[in-house]
Amino acid sequence: MKYIFILFLCAISAFSQSTINGKVSDESTETLSGASILLKSTTGQIITYTITDKDGGYTLEVESGSYTLEANYLGYQKQSLTILLKDKEKRVQNFTLKLRSEELKEVVIKYEQPVVLRGDTLVFDAKALSTGSEVVVEDLLKNIPGIVIEKDGTIKYNDRPIEKVMVDGDDLFNKGYSLLTRNMPNKPLDKVEVLQNYSNNKLLKGIEDSNAVALNLTIDEAYKNLWFGNIEIGYGERNRYLATGNLMHFAEKYKTFLTTSFNNAGYDKTGNVDAMVSNSVDLESIGHGYRASKIMGMGIGSSRLGEDRTRFNNAEVATLSTIFPLSDNAKLKLIGFLGFDEQDAFHNSYSVTDFQGTFFENSEINNSRDKLSRSYVNALFNYDVSATQMVQSSTTFNAGKSDYKNDYTFNGTSTRETLETKNTYFDQKATYTHKWNDRNIVLLKTRFFTDKLPQNYGINDYLLGDLFASDTVDAVGNDVKSNKEYAGLQADFRLKQKNDDLISFAVGYDYNNDDLTTRFSLFAGNNTTNPADFQSDISYSVGDLYARSGYTFKFKQFSLGGTVNIHQLFNRFQNSEGDTKTQNPFIVNPTLNASWRLNPDNIFSAMYSYNVTNSDLLQVNDSYLLTSSRSFSRGLGYFNQWESSNASLDFTTKHYLNRYQFSAGLSYSRQNDVVTYRSQLDQNTSLSDAFIIRGGDRIGVRFSSHYVIRKLKGTVKLEGDAGRAIYYNQYNNSGLRKNTSYHQSFTLGWGSNFKSAFNFNIATEWDFSQVKSDNTFRNTSKFSYLDLKYVISENFNVQLKTEHYNFGGVDSYNNYFFADLEALYSFEKQKYSIGLDGRNLFDTNVFTTYSVSDIGYSTNSYRLLPRYVLMTFKYRF
Amino acid sequence: MRLFLYFFALLCYPVFGQSQKVASAQVEYRFFSNSDFPTSYYTTLYIDKDISLFHEKPNENATRSDVNTNDGLVYESLSTSTKTHFLEPYLKVNRNKQEILFFESIGANRFLIQDDYQNLDWTITNESKTIEGFSCTKATVSFRGREWTAWFTTEVPLPFGPWKLYGLPGLILEAYDATNRYTYRAVKIEFKKNAIFEEDFNTLIKTKNKNPISYRQFLIDTQEYRDNIHAEAVKNNPDLQDVPVPNNGMETKYEWEE
């Protein structure tokens, strides 16, 4: 009975809905759409609301009761009235609103800012980012959208590799930051800052257009004495071992990083070190690329294979770097490096020289050991004079030595060669930066360095044939002293214009002085002969007063830019007899580039440059220099400059969703006159004399494309390039020879993009080259690889890399297969990991390549590191 | 007598003609995104009768006040960077036509997109507060995966707000989601009609498409673009690791995903 009553009540209430509708209009009877209608309770709470439609009408459904009904529209006076709705009543209520007479005034609302934005710096809290499962910094950074971390530890933000990872504003690693992100625990992190539009020179910020990004980690006050690092130990068959240790200490004021590595497994652990040690990133300077000339070069040539297959080594390396503040405005960074290595190599070659009137064959066997040692010390000093001025100074001292011993067999004759090379290098750079207003900055750079590269060569036999008329020579020696001194000064202005364009120009003076003394000796018992024309005692100095500037015009989708380099040179050459020649050429080198952005997916670009190059020491030198076991080369004896021009055209198109991308380019370069070498070749020796002849030209075309095939979940890439070059030279008694060389290469590859644990990558490259001169020599080679990757779990993955090489030519069935297997298992959140590294599983012992030139062909065989399996253990603390 | 009335009405017409201006406003909001990369910039909402245009300006440095950095960091901004990195898009809500149009980009290409017009089901609460003299009431709504709170004032009876938040019987002065990740705060209100309404919305930004594409299709295309970029990167570097990105944006779930 009770229930029926309740049901009855409910039924009644369901039917007691009332409706109010109506129209809202203004006094001119225009309806007002978008007016707000509010139904409030008698205490002022909003029960329901609606907005009038395009005809100004509204409908409200509500329970019966007593309410206030309001209509309101901006600019009009609000109207409200009390209404009493009975059950199921359908009320019609129209409104006619009157205009408001007062003007509506502007309103400003003030709030406190919860997030402080400092220019391009984004600051966020490390604790907030953490989900609790991270252990090292790299784990924490992975949580950020926009950040992608590659297998080797490279961090990319929005597809752009970041410049560096700093800790409290200090950088110890440059591009070697993965040592930090993979080993530093994330717990002590307080904030992670993303510095966009980052400039290494902080005063350049805002003036230089930079898209670079850097990260800065700040450490929580509580953790002001951090020690962390890792150790890796590996051991394998044939006594191969690997031991690496990294130790980092971050204290309140000091930051120190120590890394050591020992291995005889062919690993080159100095890669990361070079990145750390080069401080051209921290300090903009001048005099790049100038080094003392290295006259004698030995050792195996480069081959198609990676060096890690041919490097028989025994290396020890240690680097220590530390940063500490000297005062509030000054900071000092010290880096020391010490390295030793013993590199063995085994290399055979067979060459055929065949051109008009000349034919001979040579076979050479090289069995060498090179003992290397190197030490390096650098001090980088930074002083903030004021908020707009900064002084930086870098002092470097580098000493190295290479002791090269080679058992050299030439056409059956066994000999022993030694080449000792030493290097001492001292470098002092200083740069003063002054930002005199928001948009203008000048950098004053100075630099001084000395580079000494003495070499001492000896061989215990005489292989030089008829070059020197003597039957009794039993040894040959060459003593080289090559020194360079450089001093330079530059003022580099960067002025940012009102329209955001950057005008930059620089003026400066470079002074290079090279001294070269060589003593070439023939030993016959106790007698020593020093043949004339084979000794050197020269001095070459070049003073370069230069200016350079550039500007780019941007107009809609076009941009046109150019740079020009002007040089007034003061060349001075003093030869072995003490005669001095001078020359003061004036050089202008312009470059033009243009681009047309048809739309975001199609871009054309073009470039033209004209270049005049000044002769270098070896081209000016007037006597024969021994450059390797049996080759000599002599320069012009006088100065020369030669001109070349280059032009290129490029086109890129891509699908707007990146389904495919295609780019093609055409390039042409022409040399007006060139310095080339006229060589006297016979069985035993090669004597080259520089001379000037007409230059040749080179034309090339290239294309590259990739296409994503969604159905197959993979990407196909197809690339190719082809070119033809014409150049001239002269050998023995030939006249001027015209040589035409063609090359074509194509690559076809397919990479899978499965979302599963398994992925693969396969590619093949064909290379074809042909050189046509008196004879025609051709060469075809193929290179293919197949990589398989299986990620069994987050902590366990396996990779198999296989390669195949094939060289056409003499023995066209030369096929080489290589396979490397890598497996890594880590546990306890990668605190410990065990790895298995199997190299050269097919145990390929020898690798022979084939190459052609315009006078013949040669095969080169290299002994390879035999198969070994290395077991590694890694521990992080 | 009637003639006189008609004459009077005619005279008064120009006066009533000015009612064109009354439902116009220009509201500037400060937007805070407390996401993994915190950012803050200004946005402007232009209103004219039944249409609103929402303009985001992420490129201008939102540091119009003095910034004190005394923590030793040297990256002080001595000049504002006005380089255009990001798209400064517009979003149009047309209440009468029930249409939402906006601009978005994929890579360097811009697109005109049409989104589904929804009548947001706001719940008006009893809470109220005062913002700069305006009496505001709190309302909440669940929209595309986020719970939004809006403080609106009936003293400015315009049914619009920042971004895609509209339909309340008053201008929204403050809006934020339940996790406080995204916040809009009105900092300036002017009552005038901006000249932007004279222009054709579809041509405000140069787009690849002439006709609007549906938002659903656009999201499918965006995902394909991301997959293709990753595929290209993997082709060049087979060791590349893909970090799955959780969707933490303003919209985390769509109505068609039920």
Short mmCIF file of N, CA, C and O in Angstrom, two decimals, chain A residues 656-747:
data_model
loop_
_atom_site.label_atom_id
_atom_site.label_comp_id
_atom_site.label_asym_id
_atom_site.label_seq_id
_atom_site.Cartn_x
_atom_site.Cartn_y
_atom_site.Cartn_z
N TYR A 656 52.72 16.04 -47.88
CA TYR A 656 52.48 16.85 -46.69
C TYR A 656 52.37 16.00 -45.42
O TYR A 656 52.54 16.50 -44.32
N LEU A 657 52.07 14.70 -45.58
CA LEU A 657 52.06 13.83 -44.41
C LEU A 657 53.34 13.00 -44.35
O LEU A 657 53.41 12.03 -43.63
N ASN A 658 54.32 13.40 -45.15
CA ASN A 658 55.61 12.71 -45.17
C ASN A 658 55.50 11.27 -45.65
O ASN A 658 56.29 10.42 -45.28
N ARG A 659 54.53 11.00 -46.52
CA ARG A 659 54.44 9.63 -47.06
C ARG A 659 55.62 9.35 -47.97
O ARG A 659 56.03 8.23 -48.13
N TYR A 660 56.09 10.37 -48.63
CA TYR A 660 57.26 10.18 -49.48
C TYR A 660 58.05 11.48 -49.50
O TYR A 660 57.55 12.54 -49.19
N GLN A 661 59.30 11.33 -49.86
CA GLN A 661 60.13 12.51 -50.01
C GLN A 661 61.09 12.25 -51.16
O GLN A 661 61.64 11.15 -51.28
N PHE A 662 61.29 13.23 -51.97
CA PHE A 662 62.17 13.06 -53.13
C PHE A 662 63.02 14.31 -53.28
O PHE A 662 62.50 15.42 -53.20
N SER A 663 64.30 14.13 -53.46
CA SER A 663 65.10 15.32 -53.73
C SER A 663 66.11 15.00 -54.82
O SER A 663 66.59 13.87 -54.94
N ALA A 664 66.38 15.98 -55.64
CA ALA A 664 67.31 15.78 -56.75
C ALA A 664 68.21 16.99 -56.85
O ALA A 664 67.83 18.10 -56.49
N GLY A 665 69.41 16.75 -57.30
CA GLY A 665 70.32 17.88 -57.42
C GLY A 665 71.25 17.71 -58.59
O GLY A 665 71.55 16.61 -59.04
N LEU A 666 71.68 18.85 -59.08
CA LEU A 666 72.58 18.89 -60.23
C LEU A 666 73.75 19.77 -59.81
O LEU A 666 73.53 20.82 -59.23
N SER A 667 74.97 19.33 -60.07
CA SER A 667 76.08 20.22 -59.69
C SER A 667 77.13 20.25 -60.78
O SER A 667 77.32 19.27 -61.52
N TYR A 668 77.77 21.36 -60.89
CA TYR A 668 78.81 21.54 -61.91
C TYR A 668 79.95 22.34 -61.30
O TYR A 668 79.73 23.34 -60.64
N SER A 669 81.17 21.85 -61.51
CA SER A 669 82.27 22.66 -61.04
C SER A 669 83.37 22.66 -62.08
O SER A 669 83.55 21.70 -62.84
N ARG A 670 84.06 23.75 -62.16
CA ARG A 670 85.07 23.93 -63.17
C ARG A 670 86.30 24.56 -62.54
O ARG A 670 86.21 25.51 -61.77
N GLN A 671 87.47 24.02 -62.88
CA GLN A 671 88.70 24.64 -62.39
C GLN A 671 89.36 25.33 -63.56
O GLN A 671 89.52 24.73 -64.62
N ASN A 672 89.76 26.56 -63.38
CA ASN A 672 90.41 27.28 -64.48
C ASN A 672 91.82 26.76 -64.71
O ASN A 672 92.12 26.16 -65.71
N ASP A 673 92.68 27.02 -63.77
CA ASP A 673 94.01 26.42 -63.84
C ASP A 673 94.19 25.62 -62.57
O ASP A 673 93.71 26.02 -61.53
N VAL A 674 94.87 24.53 -62.66
CA VAL A 674 95.13 23.78 -61.44
C VAL A 674 96.60 23.45 -61.32
O VAL A 674 97.32 23.38 -62.31
N VAL A 675 96.99 23.22 -60.10
CA VAL A 675 98.32 22.68 -59.86
C VAL A 675 98.18 21.17 -59.89
O VAL A 675 97.40 20.60 -59.12
N THR A 676 98.87 20.54 -60.77
CA THR A 676 98.84 19.09 -60.77
C THR A 676 100.28 18.60 -60.84
O THR A 676 101.21 19.39 -60.84
N TYR A 677 100.44 17.30 -60.85
CA TYR A 677 101.78 16.75 -60.78
C TYR A 677 102.11 15.97 -62.03
O TYR A 677 101.32 15.16 -62.52
N ARG A 678 103.28 16.25 -62.52
CA ARG A 678 103.82 15.53 -63.66
C ARG A 678 104.71 14.48 -63.04
O ARG A 678 105.62 14.80 -62.30
N SER A 679 104.40 13.22 -63.24
CA SER A 679 105.14 12.19 -62.51
C SER A 679 105.99 11.33 -63.41
O SER A 679 105.58 10.95 -64.51
N GLN A 680 107.17 11.03 -62.89
CA GLN A 680 108.04 10.07 -63.54
C GLN A 680 107.84 8.76 -62.79
O GLN A 680 108.20 8.67 -61.62
N LEU A 681 107.26 7.80 -63.49
CA LEU A 681 107.01 6.54 -62.81
C LEU A 681 107.86 5.45 -63.38
O LEU A 681 107.92 5.28 -64.59
N ASP A 682 108.54 4.72 -62.53
CA ASP A 682 109.12 3.49 -63.01
C ASP A 682 108.86 2.43 -61.96
O ASP A 682 108.21 2.70 -60.95
N GLN A 683 109.37 1.27 -62.20
CA GLN A 683 109.11 0.16 -61.30
C GLN A 683 109.27 0.54 -59.84
O GLN A 683 108.47 0.18 -59.00
N ASN A 684 110.35 1.25 -59.57
CA ASN A 684 110.71 1.46 -58.17
C ASN A 684 110.27 2.77 -57.58
O ASN A 684 110.06 2.86 -56.38
N THR A 685 110.22 3.80 -58.38
CA THR A 685 109.98 5.11 -57.77
C THR A 685 108.94 5.91 -58.51
O THR A 685 108.62 5.66 -59.67
N SER A 686 108.46 6.89 -57.80
CA SER A 686 107.56 7.83 -58.42
C SER A 686 108.06 9.22 -58.07
O SER A 686 108.23 9.55 -56.89
N LEU A 687 108.34 10.02 -59.10
CA LEU A 687 108.85 11.36 -58.86
C LEU A 687 107.84 12.33 -59.43
O LEU A 687 107.59 12.33 -60.62
N SER A 688 107.25 13.15 -58.59
CA SER A 688 106.21 14.05 -59.08
C SER A 688 106.65 15.49 -58.99
O SER A 688 107.16 15.94 -57.98
N ASP A 689 106.42 16.20 -60.08
CA ASP A 689 106.72 17.62 -60.13
C ASP A 689 105.44 18.39 -60.33
O ASP A 689 104.68 18.06 -61.22
N ALA A 690 105.26 19.41 -59.55
CA ALA A 690 104.04 20.18 -59.73
C ALA A 690 104.17 21.08 -60.95
O ALA A 690 105.25 21.60 -61.23
N PHE A 691 103.10 21.24 -61.65
CA PHE A 691 103.08 22.23 -62.71
C PHE A 691 101.63 22.66 -62.91
O PHE A 691 100.71 22.07 -62.37
N ILE A 692 101.50 23.72 -63.67
CA ILE A 692 100.16 24.28 -63.83
C ILE A 692 99.64 23.94 -65.20
O ILE A 692 100.29 24.18 -66.22
N ILE A 693 98.45 23.37 -65.23
CA ILE A 693 97.82 23.08 -66.51
C ILE A 693 96.38 23.54 -66.46
O ILE A 693 95.88 23.92 -65.40
N ARG A 694 95.74 23.41 -67.58
CA ARG A 694 94.33 23.78 -67.61
C ARG A 694 93.56 22.85 -66.69
O ARG A 694 93.88 21.67 -66.52
N GLY A 695 92.55 23.37 -66.12
CA GLY A 695 91.75 22.57 -65.21
C GLY A 695 90.69 21.81 -65.97
O GLY A 695 90.47 22.02 -67.16
N GLY A 696 90.06 20.92 -65.27
CA GLY A 696 88.99 20.16 -65.90
C GLY A 696 87.66 20.60 -65.34
O GLY A 696 87.55 21.66 -64.74
N ASP A 697 86.69 19.78 -65.54
CA ASP A 697 85.40 20.09 -64.94
C ASP A 697 84.75 18.81 -64.44
O ASP A 697 85.20 17.71 -64.72
N ARG A 698 83.71 19.02 -63.68
CA ARG A 698 83.04 17.89 -63.08
C ARG A 698 81.55 18.18 -63.09
O ARG A 698 81.12 19.26 -62.71
N ILE A 699 80.79 17.20 -63.56
CA ILE A 699 79.34 17.39 -63.55
C ILE A 699 78.72 16.21 -62.82
O ILE A 699 79.18 15.07 -62.98
N GLY A 700 77.74 16.46 -62.00
CA GLY A 700 77.16 15.36 -61.23
C GLY A 700 75.67 15.55 -61.07
O GLY A 700 75.15 16.66 -61.06
N VAL A 701 74.98 14.45 -60.92
CA VAL A 701 73.54 14.50 -60.65
C VAL A 701 73.27 13.49 -59.54
O VAL A 701 73.90 12.44 -59.48
N ARG A 702 72.38 13.84 -58.64
CA ARG A 702 72.09 12.91 -57.55
C ARG A 702 70.60 12.98 -57.23
O ARG A 702 69.96 13.99 -57.50
N PHE A 703 70.09 11.90 -56.70
CA PHE A 703 68.71 11.96 -56.23
C PHE A 703 68.58 11.05 -55.02
O PHE A 703 69.34 10.09 -54.85
N SER A 704 67.61 11.35 -54.18
CA SER A 704 67.35 10.45 -53.07
C SER A 704 65.86 10.50 -52.80
O SER A 704 65.21 11.53 -52.98
N SER A 705 65.33 9.37 -52.38
CA SER A 705 63.89 9.33 -52.14
C SER A 705 63.59 8.29 -51.08
O SER A 705 64.33 7.32 -50.92
N HIS A 706 62.51 8.51 -50.40
CA HIS A 706 62.04 7.45 -49.52
C HIS A 706 60.53 7.41 -49.62
O HIS A 706 59.88 8.43 -49.86
N TYR A 707 59.97 6.24 -49.44
CA TYR A 707 58.53 6.07 -49.59
C TYR A 707 58.03 5.16 -48.48
O TYR A 707 58.55 4.06 -48.31
N VAL A 708 57.04 5.60 -47.74
CA VAL A 708 56.53 4.80 -46.64
C VAL A 708 55.41 3.92 -47.18
O VAL A 708 54.44 4.42 -47.73
N ILE A 709 55.56 2.62 -47.01
CA ILE A 709 54.51 1.71 -47.49
C ILE A 709 53.75 1.24 -46.26
O ILE A 709 54.21 0.37 -45.52
N ARG A 710 52.59 1.82 -46.04
CA ARG A 710 51.86 1.53 -44.81
C ARG A 710 51.41 0.08 -44.73
O ARG A 710 51.44 -0.52 -43.67
N LYS A 711 51.01 -0.47 -45.87
CA LYS A 711 50.50 -1.85 -45.83
C LYS A 711 51.57 -2.82 -45.38
O LYS A 711 51.31 -3.77 -44.68
N LEU A 712 52.80 -2.58 -45.82
CA LEU A 712 53.89 -3.48 -45.45
C LEU A 712 54.57 -3.04 -44.17
O LEU A 712 55.50 -3.66 -43.71
N LYS A 713 54.11 -1.93 -43.62
CA LYS A 713 54.70 -1.37 -42.41
C LYS A 713 56.20 -1.20 -42.57
O LYS A 713 57.00 -1.72 -41.80
N GLY A 714 56.58 -0.55 -43.62
CA GLY A 714 58.01 -0.33 -43.79
C GLY A 714 58.27 0.87 -44.68
O GLY A 714 57.35 1.50 -45.19
N THR A 715 59.53 1.20 -44.81
CA THR A 715 59.93 2.32 -45.65
C THR A 715 60.90 1.83 -46.69
O THR A 715 61.82 1.06 -46.38
N VAL A 716 60.70 2.27 -47.91
CA VAL A 716 61.63 1.92 -48.99
C VAL A 716 62.46 3.15 -49.31
O VAL A 716 61.93 4.25 -49.38
N LYS A 717 63.76 2.98 -49.46
CA LYS A 717 64.54 4.14 -49.88
C LYS A 717 65.27 3.79 -51.17
O LYS A 717 65.71 2.66 -51.38
N LEU A 718 65.39 4.77 -52.02
CA LEU A 718 66.09 4.60 -53.30
C LEU A 718 66.93 5.84 -53.51
O LEU A 718 66.42 6.95 -53.48
N GLU A 719 68.23 5.64 -53.68
CA GLU A 719 69.12 6.79 -53.86
C GLU A 719 70.06 6.51 -55.00
O GLU A 719 70.37 5.35 -55.28
N GLY A 720 70.53 7.56 -55.61
CA GLY A 720 71.50 7.32 -56.66
C GLY A 720 72.31 8.56 -56.91
O GLY A 720 71.86 9.67 -56.62
N ASP A 721 73.49 8.37 -57.43
CA ASP A 721 74.16 9.53 -57.97
C ASP A 721 75.10 9.10 -59.08
O ASP A 721 75.54 7.96 -59.13
N ALA A 722 75.32 10.00 -59.97
CA ALA A 722 76.16 9.72 -61.14
C ALA A 722 76.95 10.96 -61.45
O ALA A 722 76.51 12.07 -61.18
N GLY A 723 78.12 10.76 -61.99
CA GLY A 723 78.89 11.95 -62.30
C GLY A 723 79.95 11.64 -63.33
O GLY A 723 80.29 10.48 -63.59
N ARG A 724 80.42 12.70 -63.92
CA ARG A 724 81.51 12.58 -64.89
C ARG A 724 82.48 13.69 -64.60
O ARG A 724 82.10 14.84 -64.40
N ALA A 725 83.75 13.32 -64.56
CA ALA A 725 84.76 14.34 -64.31
C ALA A 725 85.83 14.25 -65.38
O ALA A 725 86.19 13.15 -65.82
N ILE A 726 86.32 15.39 -65.78
CA ILE A 726 87.43 15.44 -66.75
C ILE A 726 88.59 16.13 -66.08
O ILE A 726 88.43 17.20 -65.48
N TYR A 727 89.75 15.51 -66.15
CA TYR A 727 90.92 16.17 -65.58
C TYR A 727 92.13 15.80 -66.42
O TYR A 727 92.11 14.83 -67.18
N TYR A 728 93.16 16.58 -66.26
CA TYR A 728 94.36 16.42 -67.09
C TYR A 728 95.56 16.11 -66.23
O TYR A 728 95.67 16.56 -65.10
N ASN A 729 96.46 15.29 -66.75
CA ASN A 729 97.74 15.11 -66.07
C ASN A 729 98.79 14.65 -67.07
O ASN A 729 98.53 14.58 -68.27
N GLN A 730 99.95 14.37 -66.56
CA GLN A 730 101.06 14.01 -67.43
C GLN A 730 101.94 13.00 -66.72
O GLN A 730 102.25 13.16 -65.54
N TYR A 731 102.28 11.94 -67.42
CA TYR A 731 103.16 10.94 -66.82
C TYR A 731 104.29 10.65 -67.77
O TYR A 731 104.09 10.53 -68.98
N ASN A 732 105.48 10.48 -67.23
CA ASN A 732 106.66 10.15 -68.02
C ASN A 732 106.75 11.03 -69.26
O ASN A 732 106.78 12.24 -69.17
N ASN A 733 106.77 10.43 -70.44
CA ASN A 733 106.96 11.25 -71.63
C ASN A 733 105.67 11.52 -72.37
O ASN A 733 105.70 11.93 -73.53
N SER A 734 104.57 11.25 -71.71
CA SER A 734 103.33 11.50 -72.42
C SER A 734 103.12 12.99 -72.54
O SER A 734 103.69 13.77 -71.78
N GLY A 735 102.33 13.36 -73.49
CA GLY A 735 101.96 14.76 -73.54
C GLY A 735 100.87 14.97 -72.51
O GLY A 735 100.73 14.19 -71.56
N LEU A 736 100.09 16.00 -72.71
CA LEU A 736 99.00 16.25 -71.79
C LEU A 736 97.96 15.17 -71.99
O LEU A 736 97.49 14.95 -73.09
N ARG A 737 97.62 14.45 -70.94
CA ARG A 737 96.64 13.38 -71.07
C ARG A 737 95.30 13.86 -70.59
O ARG A 737 95.19 14.47 -69.53
N LYS A 738 94.29 13.54 -71.36
CA LYS A 738 92.94 13.88 -70.91
C LYS A 738 92.33 12.62 -70.31
O LYS A 738 92.35 11.56 -70.92
N ASN A 739 91.81 12.72 -69.12
CA ASN A 739 91.21 11.57 -68.44
C ASN A 739 89.74 11.86 -68.16
O ASN A 739 89.40 12.95 -67.71
N THR A 740 88.92 10.88 -68.46
CA THR A 740 87.51 11.03 -68.15
C THR A 740 87.12 9.95 -67.17
O THR A 740 87.36 8.77 -67.43
N SER A 741 86.54 10.33 -66.09
CA SER A 741 86.12 9.31 -65.13
C SER A 741 84.62 9.41 -64.89
O SER A 741 84.05 10.51 -64.77
N TYR A 742 83.99 8.26 -64.93
CA TYR A 742 82.54 8.18 -64.70
C TYR A 742 82.30 7.40 -63.43
O TYR A 742 83.01 6.46 -63.13
N HIS A 743 81.27 7.74 -62.74
CA HIS A 743 80.87 6.86 -61.66
C HIS A 743 79.36 6.91 -61.53
O HIS A 743 78.71 7.90 -61.83
N GLN A 744 78.80 5.78 -61.11
CA GLN A 744 77.36 5.72 -60.84
C GLN A 744 77.18 4.88 -59.60
O GLN A 744 77.86 3.87 -59.43
N SER A 745 76.28 5.27 -58.77
CA SER A 745 76.01 4.39 -57.64
C SER A 745 74.53 4.46 -57.31
O SER A 745 73.90 5.51 -57.44
N PHE A 746 73.97 3.33 -56.95
CA PHE A 746 72.56 3.24 -56.60
C PHE A 746 72.40 2.48 -55.31
O PHE A 746 73.10 1.51 -55.07
N THR A 747 71.47 2.90 -54.52
CA THR A 747 71.19 2.20 -53.28
C THR A 747 69.71 1.93 -53.19
O THR A 747 68.90 2.83 -53.45
#
